[in-house]
PDB file of C-alpha atoms in Angstrom:
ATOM      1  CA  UNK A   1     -32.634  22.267   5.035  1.00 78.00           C
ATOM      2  CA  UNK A   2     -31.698  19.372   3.023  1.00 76.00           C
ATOM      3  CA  UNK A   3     -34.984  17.143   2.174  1.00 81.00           C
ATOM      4  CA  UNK A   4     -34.165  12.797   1.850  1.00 83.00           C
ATOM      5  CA  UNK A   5     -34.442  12.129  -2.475  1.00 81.00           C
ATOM      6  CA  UNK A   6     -33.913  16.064  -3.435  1.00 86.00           C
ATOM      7  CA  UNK A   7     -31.312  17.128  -6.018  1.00 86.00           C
ATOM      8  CA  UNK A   8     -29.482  18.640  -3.092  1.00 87.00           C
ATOM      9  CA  UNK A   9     -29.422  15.287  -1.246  1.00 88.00           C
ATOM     10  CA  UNK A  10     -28.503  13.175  -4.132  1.00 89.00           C
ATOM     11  CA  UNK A  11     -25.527  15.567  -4.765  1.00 90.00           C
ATOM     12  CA  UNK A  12     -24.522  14.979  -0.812  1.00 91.00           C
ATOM     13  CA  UNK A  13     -25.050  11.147  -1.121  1.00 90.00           C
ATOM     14  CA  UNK A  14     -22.835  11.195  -4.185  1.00 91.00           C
ATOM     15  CA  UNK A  15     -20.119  13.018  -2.263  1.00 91.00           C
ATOM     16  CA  UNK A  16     -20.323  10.807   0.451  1.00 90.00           C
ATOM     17  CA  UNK A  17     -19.913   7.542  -1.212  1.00 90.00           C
ATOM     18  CA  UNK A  18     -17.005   9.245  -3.303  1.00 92.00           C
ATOM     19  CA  UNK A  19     -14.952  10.209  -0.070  1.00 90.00           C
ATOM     20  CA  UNK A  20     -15.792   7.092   1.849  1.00 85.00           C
ATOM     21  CA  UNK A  21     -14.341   4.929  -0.780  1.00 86.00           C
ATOM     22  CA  UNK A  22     -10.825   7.238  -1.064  1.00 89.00           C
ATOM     23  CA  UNK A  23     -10.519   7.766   2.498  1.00 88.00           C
ATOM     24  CA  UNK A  24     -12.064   4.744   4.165  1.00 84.00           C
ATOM     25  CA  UNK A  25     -11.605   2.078   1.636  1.00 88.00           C
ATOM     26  CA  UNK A  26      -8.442   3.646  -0.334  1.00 90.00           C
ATOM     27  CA  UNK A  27      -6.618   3.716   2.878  1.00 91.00           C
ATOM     28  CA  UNK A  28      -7.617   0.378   4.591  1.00 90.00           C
ATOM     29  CA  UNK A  29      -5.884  -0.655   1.078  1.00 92.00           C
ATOM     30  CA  UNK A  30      -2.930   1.110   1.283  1.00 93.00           C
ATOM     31  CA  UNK A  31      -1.874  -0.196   4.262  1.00 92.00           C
ATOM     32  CA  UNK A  32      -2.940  -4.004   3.510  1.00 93.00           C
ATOM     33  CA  UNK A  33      -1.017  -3.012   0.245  1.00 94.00           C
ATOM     34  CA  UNK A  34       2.225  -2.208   2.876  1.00 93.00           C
ATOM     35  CA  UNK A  35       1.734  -4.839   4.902  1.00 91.00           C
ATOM     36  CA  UNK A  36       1.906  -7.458   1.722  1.00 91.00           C
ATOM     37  CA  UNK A  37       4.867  -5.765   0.543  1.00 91.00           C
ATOM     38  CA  UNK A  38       6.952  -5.206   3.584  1.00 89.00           C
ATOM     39  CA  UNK A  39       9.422  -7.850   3.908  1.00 86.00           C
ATOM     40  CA  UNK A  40      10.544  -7.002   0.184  1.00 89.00           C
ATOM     41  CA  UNK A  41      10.246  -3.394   0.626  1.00 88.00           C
ATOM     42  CA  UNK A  42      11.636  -3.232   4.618  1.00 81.00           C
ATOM     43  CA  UNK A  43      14.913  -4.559   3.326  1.00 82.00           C
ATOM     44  CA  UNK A  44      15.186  -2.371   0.652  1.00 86.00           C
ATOM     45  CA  UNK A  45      13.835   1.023   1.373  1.00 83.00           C
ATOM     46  CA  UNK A  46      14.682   2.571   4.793  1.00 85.00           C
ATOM     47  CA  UNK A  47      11.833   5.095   3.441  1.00 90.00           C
ATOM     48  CA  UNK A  48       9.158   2.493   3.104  1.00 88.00           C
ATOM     49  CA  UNK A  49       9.706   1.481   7.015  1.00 86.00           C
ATOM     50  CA  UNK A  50       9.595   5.232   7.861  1.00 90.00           C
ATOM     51  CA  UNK A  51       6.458   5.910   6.061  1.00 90.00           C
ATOM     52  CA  UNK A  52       4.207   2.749   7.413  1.00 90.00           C
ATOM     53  CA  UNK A  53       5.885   2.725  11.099  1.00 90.00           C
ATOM     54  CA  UNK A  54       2.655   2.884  12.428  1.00 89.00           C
ATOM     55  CA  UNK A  55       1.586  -0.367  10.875  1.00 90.00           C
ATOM     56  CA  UNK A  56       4.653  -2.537  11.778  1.00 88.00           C
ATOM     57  CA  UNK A  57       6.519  -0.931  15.329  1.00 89.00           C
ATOM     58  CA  UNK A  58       4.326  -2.484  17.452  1.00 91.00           C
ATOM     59  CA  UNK A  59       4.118  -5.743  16.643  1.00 93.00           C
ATOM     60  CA  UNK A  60       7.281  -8.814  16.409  1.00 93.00           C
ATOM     61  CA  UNK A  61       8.979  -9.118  13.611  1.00 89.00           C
ATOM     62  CA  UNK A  62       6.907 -12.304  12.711  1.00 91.00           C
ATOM     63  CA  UNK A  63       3.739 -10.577  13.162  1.00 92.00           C
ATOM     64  CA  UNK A  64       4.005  -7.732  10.898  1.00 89.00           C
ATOM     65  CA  UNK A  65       1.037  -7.777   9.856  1.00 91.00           C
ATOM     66  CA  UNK A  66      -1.084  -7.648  12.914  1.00 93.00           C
ATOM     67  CA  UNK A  67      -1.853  -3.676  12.250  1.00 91.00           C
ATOM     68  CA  UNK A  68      -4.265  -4.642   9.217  1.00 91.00           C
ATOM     69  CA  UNK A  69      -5.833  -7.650  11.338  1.00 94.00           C
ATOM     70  CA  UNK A  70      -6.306  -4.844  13.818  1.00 94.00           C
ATOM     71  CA  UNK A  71      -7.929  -2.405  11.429  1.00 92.00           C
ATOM     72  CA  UNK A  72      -9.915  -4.843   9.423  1.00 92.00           C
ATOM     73  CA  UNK A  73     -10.947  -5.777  13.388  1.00 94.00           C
ATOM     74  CA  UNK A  74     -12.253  -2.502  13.705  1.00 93.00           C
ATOM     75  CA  UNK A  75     -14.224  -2.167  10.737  1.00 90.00           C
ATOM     76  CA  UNK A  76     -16.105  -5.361  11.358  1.00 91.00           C
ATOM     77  CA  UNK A  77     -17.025  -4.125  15.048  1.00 93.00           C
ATOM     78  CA  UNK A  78     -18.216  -0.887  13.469  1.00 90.00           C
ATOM     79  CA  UNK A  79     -20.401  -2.466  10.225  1.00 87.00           C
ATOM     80  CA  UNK A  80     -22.475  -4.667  13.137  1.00 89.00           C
ATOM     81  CA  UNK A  81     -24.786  -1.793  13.828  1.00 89.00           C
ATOM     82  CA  UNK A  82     -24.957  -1.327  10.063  1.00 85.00           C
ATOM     83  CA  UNK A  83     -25.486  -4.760   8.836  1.00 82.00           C
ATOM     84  CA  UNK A  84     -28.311  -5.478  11.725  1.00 79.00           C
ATOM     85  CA  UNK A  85     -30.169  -2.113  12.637  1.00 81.00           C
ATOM     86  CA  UNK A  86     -32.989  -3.646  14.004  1.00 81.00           C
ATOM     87  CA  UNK A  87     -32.216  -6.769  15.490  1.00 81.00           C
ATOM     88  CA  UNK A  88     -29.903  -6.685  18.729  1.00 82.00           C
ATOM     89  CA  UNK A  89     -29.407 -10.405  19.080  1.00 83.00           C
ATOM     90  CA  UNK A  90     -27.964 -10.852  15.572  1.00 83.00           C
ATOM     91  CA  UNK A  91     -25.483  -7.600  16.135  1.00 88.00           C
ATOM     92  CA  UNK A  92     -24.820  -9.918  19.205  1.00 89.00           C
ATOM     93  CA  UNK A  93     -24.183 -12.708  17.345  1.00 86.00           C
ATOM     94  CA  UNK A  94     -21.868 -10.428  15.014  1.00 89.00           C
ATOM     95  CA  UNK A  95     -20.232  -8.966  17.389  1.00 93.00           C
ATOM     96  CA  UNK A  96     -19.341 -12.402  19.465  1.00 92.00           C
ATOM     97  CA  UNK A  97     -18.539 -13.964  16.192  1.00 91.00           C
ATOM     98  CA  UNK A  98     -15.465 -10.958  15.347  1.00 94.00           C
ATOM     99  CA  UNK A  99     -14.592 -10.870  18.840  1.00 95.00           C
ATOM    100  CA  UNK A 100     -14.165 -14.755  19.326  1.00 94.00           C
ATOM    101  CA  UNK A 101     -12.353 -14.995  15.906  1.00 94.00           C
ATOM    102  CA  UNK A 102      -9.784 -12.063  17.234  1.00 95.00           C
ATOM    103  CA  UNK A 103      -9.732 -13.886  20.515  1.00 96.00           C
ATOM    104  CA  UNK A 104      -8.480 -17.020  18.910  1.00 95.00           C
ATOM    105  CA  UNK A 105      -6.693 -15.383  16.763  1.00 96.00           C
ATOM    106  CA  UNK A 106      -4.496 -12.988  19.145  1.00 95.00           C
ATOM    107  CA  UNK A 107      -3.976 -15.789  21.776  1.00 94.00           C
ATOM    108  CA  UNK A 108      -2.732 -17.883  19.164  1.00 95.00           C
ATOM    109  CA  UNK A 109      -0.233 -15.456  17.715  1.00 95.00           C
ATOM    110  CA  UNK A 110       0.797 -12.864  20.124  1.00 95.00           C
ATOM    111  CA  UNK A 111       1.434  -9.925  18.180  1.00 96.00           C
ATOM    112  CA  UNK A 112       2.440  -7.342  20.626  1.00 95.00           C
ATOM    113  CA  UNK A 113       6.529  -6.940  21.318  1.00 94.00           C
ATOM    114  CA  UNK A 114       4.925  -6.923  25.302  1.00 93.00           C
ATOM    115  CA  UNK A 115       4.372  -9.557  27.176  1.00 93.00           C
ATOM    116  CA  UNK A 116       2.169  -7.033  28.891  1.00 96.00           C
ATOM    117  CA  UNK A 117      -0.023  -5.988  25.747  1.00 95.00           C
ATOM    118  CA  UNK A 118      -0.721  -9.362  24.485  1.00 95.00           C
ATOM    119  CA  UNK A 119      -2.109 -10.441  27.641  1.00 95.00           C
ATOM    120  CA  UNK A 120      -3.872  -7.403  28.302  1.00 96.00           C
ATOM    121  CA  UNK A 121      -5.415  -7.485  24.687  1.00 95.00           C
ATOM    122  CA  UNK A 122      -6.602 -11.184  25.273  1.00 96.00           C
ATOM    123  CA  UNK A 123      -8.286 -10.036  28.847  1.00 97.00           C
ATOM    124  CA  UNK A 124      -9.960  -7.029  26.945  1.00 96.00           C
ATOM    125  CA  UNK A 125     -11.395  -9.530  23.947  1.00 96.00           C
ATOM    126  CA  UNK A 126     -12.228 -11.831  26.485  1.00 96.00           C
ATOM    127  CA  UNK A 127     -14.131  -9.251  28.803  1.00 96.00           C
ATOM    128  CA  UNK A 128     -16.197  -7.830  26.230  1.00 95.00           C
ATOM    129  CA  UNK A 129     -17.441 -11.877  24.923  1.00 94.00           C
ATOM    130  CA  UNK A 130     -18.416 -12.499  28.594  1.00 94.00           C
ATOM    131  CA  UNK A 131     -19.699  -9.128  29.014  1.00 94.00           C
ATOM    132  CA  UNK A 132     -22.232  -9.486  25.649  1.00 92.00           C
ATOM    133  CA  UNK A 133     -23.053 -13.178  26.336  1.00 89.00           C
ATOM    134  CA  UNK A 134     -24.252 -12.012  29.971  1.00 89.00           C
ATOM    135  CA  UNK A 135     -26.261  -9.085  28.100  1.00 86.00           C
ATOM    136  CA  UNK A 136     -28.069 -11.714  25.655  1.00 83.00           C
ATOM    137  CA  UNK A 137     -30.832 -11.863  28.061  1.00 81.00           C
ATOM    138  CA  UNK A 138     -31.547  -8.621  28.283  1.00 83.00           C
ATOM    139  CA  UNK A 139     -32.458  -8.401  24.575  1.00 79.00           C
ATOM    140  CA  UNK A 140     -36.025  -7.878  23.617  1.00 76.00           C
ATOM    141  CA  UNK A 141     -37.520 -11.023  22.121  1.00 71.00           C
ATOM    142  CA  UNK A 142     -37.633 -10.951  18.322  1.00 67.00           C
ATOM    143  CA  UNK A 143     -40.354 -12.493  15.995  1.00 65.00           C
ATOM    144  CA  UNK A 144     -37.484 -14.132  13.914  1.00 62.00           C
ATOM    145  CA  UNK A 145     -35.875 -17.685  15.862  1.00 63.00           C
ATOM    146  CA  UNK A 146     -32.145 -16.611  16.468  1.00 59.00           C
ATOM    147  CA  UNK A 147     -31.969 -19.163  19.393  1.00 62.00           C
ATOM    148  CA  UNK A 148     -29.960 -21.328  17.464  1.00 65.00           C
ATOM    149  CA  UNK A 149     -27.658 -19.152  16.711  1.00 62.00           C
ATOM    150  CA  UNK A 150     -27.274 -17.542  20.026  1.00 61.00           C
ATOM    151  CA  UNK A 151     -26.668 -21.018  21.533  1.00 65.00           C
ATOM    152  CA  UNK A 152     -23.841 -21.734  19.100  1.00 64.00           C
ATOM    153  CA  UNK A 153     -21.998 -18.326  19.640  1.00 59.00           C
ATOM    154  CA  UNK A 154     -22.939 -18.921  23.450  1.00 59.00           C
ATOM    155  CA  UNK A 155     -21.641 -22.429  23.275  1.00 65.00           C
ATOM    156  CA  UNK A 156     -18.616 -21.596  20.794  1.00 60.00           C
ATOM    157  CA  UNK A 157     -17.029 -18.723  23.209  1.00 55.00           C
ATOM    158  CA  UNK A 158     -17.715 -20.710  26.723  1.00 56.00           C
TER     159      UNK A 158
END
């Protein structure tokens, strides 16, 4: 049993923010690292387009960089919780703000090689804005006025 501000805890919270920063931040950095260098290194290196397939294969040719827009994407979604523990109208907010920025964003662009997928990505982005506007109401009152900012994400994404 490990007890919060032991020696035994302060060891495991020293571990953890070691191996968060290699693996979660070293390798969000790799690949934005692969994604800067890949029309230089693409053309030169049939190695270098093996190695970060996953980043580029799925996306046109002009768009090869739409794997790190989709991973910092997912980072932001998964830091509202963690920014805002308390407050479900400004992870709300948060979370309408990413989504309407990766709705502009992606309809803007189209990423996807598919007709199919960019359309279908759109619909999904667009789904869950309506779907967290329409739950805004059933968020307990705060103490704190976030009306304003409700209205403008409310008014921003309608």
């Amino acid at each position: 049993e490990v007890v919060c501000g032991s020696e035994d805890h302060k060891v495991m919270v020293g571990f953890a923010i070691v191996f968060t920063l290699l693996y979660g931040v070293g390798f969000f950095a790799v690949c934005l690292w692969a994604n800067i260098v890949a029309p230089m290194r693409a053309a030169v290196s049939s190695q270098f387009s093996v190695c970060f397939r996953f980043l580029f294969y799925r996306f046109r040719v002009q768009n090869w960089y739409w794997g790190s827009v989709l991973m910092l994407r997912s980072v932001l979604i998964a830091l509202v919780p963690i920014v805002s523990p308390d407050s479900g109208k400004a992870q709300l907010v948060m979370f309408l703000t990413v989504a309407t920025i990766c709705l502009v964003l992606q309809s803007s662009t189209l990423p996807w090689k598919s007709y199919l997928l960019n359309h279908l990505d759109t619909m999904v982005l667009f789904s869950l804005i309506v779907i967290s506007v329409s739950c805004m109401v059933y968020v307990e009152p705060e103490h704190t006025n976030t009306t304003p900012y409700v209205v403008i994400v409310m008014t921003a994404t309608l």
